mmCIF file of C-alpha atoms in Angstrom:
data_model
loop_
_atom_site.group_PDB
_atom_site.id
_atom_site.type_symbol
_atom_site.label_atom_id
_atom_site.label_comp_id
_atom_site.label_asym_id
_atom_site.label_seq_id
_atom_site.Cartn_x
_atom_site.Cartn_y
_atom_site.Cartn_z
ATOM 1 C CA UNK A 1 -43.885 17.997 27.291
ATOM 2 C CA UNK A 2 -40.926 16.345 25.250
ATOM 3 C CA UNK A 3 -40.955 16.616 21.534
ATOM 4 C CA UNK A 4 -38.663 14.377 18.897
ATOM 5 C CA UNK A 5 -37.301 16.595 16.111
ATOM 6 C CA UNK A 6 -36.949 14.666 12.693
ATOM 7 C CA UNK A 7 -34.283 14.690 10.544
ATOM 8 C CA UNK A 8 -35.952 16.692 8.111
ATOM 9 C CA UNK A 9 -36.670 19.430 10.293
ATOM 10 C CA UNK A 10 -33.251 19.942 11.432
ATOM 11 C CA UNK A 11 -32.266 22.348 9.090
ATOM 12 C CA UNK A 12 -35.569 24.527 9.711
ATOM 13 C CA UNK A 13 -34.509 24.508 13.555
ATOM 14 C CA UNK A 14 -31.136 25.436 13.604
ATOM 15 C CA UNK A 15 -31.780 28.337 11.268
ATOM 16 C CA UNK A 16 -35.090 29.374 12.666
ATOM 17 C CA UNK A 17 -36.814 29.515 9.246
ATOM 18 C CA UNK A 18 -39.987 30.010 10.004
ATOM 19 C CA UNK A 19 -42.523 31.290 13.100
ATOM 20 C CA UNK A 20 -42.946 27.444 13.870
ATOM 21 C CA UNK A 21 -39.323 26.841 14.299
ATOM 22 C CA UNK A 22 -39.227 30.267 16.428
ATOM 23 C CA UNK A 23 -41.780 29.196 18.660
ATOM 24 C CA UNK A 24 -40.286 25.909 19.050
ATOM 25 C CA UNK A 25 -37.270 27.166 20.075
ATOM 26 C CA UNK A 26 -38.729 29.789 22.522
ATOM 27 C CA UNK A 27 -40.567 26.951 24.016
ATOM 28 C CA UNK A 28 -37.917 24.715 24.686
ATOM 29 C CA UNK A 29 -35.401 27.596 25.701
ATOM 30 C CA UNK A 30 -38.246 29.552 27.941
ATOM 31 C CA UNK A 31 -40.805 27.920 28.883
ATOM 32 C CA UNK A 32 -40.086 24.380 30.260
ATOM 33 C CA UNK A 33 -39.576 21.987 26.533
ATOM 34 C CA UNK A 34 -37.309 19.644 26.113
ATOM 35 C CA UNK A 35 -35.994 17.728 23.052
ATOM 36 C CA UNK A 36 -35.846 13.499 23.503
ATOM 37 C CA UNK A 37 -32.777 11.714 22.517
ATOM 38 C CA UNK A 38 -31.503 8.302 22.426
ATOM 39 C CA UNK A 39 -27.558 7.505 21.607
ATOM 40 C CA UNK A 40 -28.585 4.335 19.634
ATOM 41 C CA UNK A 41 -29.885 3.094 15.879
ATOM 42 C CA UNK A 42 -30.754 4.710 13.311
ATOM 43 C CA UNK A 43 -31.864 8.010 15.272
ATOM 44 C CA UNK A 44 -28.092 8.459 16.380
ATOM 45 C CA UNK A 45 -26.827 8.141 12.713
ATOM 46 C CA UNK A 46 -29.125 10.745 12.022
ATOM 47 C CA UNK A 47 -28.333 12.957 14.470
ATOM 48 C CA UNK A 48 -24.522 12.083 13.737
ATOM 49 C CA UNK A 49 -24.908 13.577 9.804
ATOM 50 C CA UNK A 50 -25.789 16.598 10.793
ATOM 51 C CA UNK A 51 -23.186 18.408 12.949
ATOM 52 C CA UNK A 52 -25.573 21.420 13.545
ATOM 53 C CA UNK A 53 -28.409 19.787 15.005
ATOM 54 C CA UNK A 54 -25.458 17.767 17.389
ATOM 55 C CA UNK A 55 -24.202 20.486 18.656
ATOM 56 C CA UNK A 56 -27.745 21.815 20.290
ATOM 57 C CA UNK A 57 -27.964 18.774 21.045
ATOM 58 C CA UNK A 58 -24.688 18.835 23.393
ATOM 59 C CA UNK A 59 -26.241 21.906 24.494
ATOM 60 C CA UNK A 60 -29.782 21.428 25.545
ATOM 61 C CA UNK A 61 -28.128 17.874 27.678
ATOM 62 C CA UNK A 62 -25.557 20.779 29.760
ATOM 63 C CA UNK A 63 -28.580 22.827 30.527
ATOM 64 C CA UNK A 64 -31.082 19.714 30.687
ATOM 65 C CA UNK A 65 -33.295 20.788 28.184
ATOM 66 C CA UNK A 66 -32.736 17.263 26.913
ATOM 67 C CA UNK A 67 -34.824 14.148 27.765
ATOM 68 C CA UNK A 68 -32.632 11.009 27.497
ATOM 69 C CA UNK A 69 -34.557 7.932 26.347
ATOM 70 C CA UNK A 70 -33.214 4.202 27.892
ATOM 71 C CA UNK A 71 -31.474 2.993 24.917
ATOM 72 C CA UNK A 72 -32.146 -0.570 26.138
ATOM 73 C CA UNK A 73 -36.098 0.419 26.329
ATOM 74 C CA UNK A 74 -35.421 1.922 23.093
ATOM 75 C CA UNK A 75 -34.249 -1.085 21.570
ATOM 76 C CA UNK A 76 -36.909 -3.408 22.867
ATOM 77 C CA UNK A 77 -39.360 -1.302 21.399
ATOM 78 C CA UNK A 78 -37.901 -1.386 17.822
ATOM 79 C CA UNK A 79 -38.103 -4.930 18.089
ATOM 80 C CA UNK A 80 -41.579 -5.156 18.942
ATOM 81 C CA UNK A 81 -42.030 -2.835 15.876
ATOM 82 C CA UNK A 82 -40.777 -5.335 13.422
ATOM 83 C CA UNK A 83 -43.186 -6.492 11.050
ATOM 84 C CA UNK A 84 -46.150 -3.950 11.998
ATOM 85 C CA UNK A 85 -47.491 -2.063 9.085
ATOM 86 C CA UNK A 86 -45.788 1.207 9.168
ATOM 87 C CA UNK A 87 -46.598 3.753 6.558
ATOM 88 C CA UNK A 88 -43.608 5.295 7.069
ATOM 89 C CA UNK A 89 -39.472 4.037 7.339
ATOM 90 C CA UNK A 90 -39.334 5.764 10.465
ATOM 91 C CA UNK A 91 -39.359 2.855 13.448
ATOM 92 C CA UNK A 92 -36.785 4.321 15.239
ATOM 93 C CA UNK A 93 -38.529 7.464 15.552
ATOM 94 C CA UNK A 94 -42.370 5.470 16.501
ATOM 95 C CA UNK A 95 -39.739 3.608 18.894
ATOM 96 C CA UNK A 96 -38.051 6.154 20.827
ATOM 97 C CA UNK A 97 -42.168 7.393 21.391
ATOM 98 C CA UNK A 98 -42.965 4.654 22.786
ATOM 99 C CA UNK A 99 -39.942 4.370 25.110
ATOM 100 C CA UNK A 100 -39.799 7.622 26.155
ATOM 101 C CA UNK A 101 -43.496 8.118 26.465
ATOM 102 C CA UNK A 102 -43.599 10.830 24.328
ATOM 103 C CA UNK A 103 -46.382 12.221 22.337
ATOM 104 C CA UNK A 104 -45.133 15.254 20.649
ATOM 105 C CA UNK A 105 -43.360 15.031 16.135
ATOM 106 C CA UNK A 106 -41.930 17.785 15.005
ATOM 107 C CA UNK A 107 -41.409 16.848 11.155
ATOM 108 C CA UNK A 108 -42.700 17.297 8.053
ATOM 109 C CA UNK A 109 -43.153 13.470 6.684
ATOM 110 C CA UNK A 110 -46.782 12.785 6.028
ATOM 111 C CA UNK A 111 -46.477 8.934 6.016
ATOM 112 C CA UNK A 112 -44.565 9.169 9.781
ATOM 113 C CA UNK A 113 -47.473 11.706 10.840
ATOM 114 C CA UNK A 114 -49.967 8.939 9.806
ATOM 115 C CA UNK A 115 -47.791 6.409 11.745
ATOM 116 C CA UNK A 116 -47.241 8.823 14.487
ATOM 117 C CA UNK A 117 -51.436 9.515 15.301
ATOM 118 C CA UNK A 118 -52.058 6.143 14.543
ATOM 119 C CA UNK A 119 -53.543 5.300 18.578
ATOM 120 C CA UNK A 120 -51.976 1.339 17.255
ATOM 121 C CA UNK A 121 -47.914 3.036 17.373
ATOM 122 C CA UNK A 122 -48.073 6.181 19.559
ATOM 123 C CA UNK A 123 -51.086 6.640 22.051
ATOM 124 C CA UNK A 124 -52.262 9.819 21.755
ATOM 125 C CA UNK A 125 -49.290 11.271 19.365
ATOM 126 C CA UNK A 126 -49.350 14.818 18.022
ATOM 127 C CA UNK A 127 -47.670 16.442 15.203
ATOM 128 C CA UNK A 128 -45.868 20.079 15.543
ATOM 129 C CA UNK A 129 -45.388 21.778 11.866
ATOM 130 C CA UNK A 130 -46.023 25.408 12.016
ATOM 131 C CA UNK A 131 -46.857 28.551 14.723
ATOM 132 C CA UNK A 132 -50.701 27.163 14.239
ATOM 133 C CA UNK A 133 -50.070 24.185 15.638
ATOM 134 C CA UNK A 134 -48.685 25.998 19.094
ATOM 135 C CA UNK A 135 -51.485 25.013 21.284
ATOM 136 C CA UNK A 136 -49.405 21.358 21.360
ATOM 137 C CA UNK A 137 -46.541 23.079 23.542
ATOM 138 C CA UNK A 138 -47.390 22.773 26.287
ATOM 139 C CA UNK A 139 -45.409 22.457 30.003
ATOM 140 C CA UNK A 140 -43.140 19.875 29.863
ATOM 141 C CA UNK A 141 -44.612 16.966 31.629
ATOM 142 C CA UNK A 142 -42.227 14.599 30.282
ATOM 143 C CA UNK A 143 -41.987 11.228 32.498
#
């Protein structure tokens, strides 16, 4: 399974602050997770602020622990986003979902959680906060 890793939870994973973040990490690292990236938009200027969180990056797409999303599928997405009634300011991140067919947050944003389960956005999506939420890492099935 592929997760996307917020912006706001970057911190919390490159410092391992908390069991969550450690069993995250573990999972990715150990037992078959990857992380989903796309080199586009608003989730590349993200990505791009925090130097940190870049560098794993770097890392996890030498040891392909990294699931690149199509940034033209990517894109395409977004646009079919525009105008839908988000809860959240977070279309790039509901986009890159949807392209990369993945069902897994990691993130602490209540309004993208409610965008993220809504079965309308992301069939299916899940939301990964804390060590009791393990049970979503599961084998990475990622398409």
């Amino acid at each position: 399974m592929c997760a996307i890793i917020d912006a706001n939870m970057y911190g919390d994973f490159i410092a391992q602050q908390g069991k969550g973040m450690k069993f995250l990490k573990k999972w990715i690292d150990r037992h078959g997770g990857r992380i989903a990236y796309v080199g586009s938009g608003r989730f590349k200027e993200e990505l791009d602020r925090h130097n940190k969180m870049r560098e794993v990056i770097e890392i996890y797409r030498d040891i392909a622990k990294l699931k690149i999303v199509n940034t033209d599928a990517f894109e395409e997405q977004e646009k079919a986003l525009a105008g839908k009634p988000l809860q959240s300011n977070d279309k790039h991140i509901i986009a890159l979902a949807r392209a990369g067919k993945i069902k897994l947050l990691v993130s602490r944003d209540r309004k993208l959680h409610a965008d993220f389960t809504d079965c309308r956005f992301v069939a299916g999506g899940k939301v990964y906060q804390n060590a009791a939420h393990g049970q979503l890492l599961k084998k990475d099935r990622c398409p």
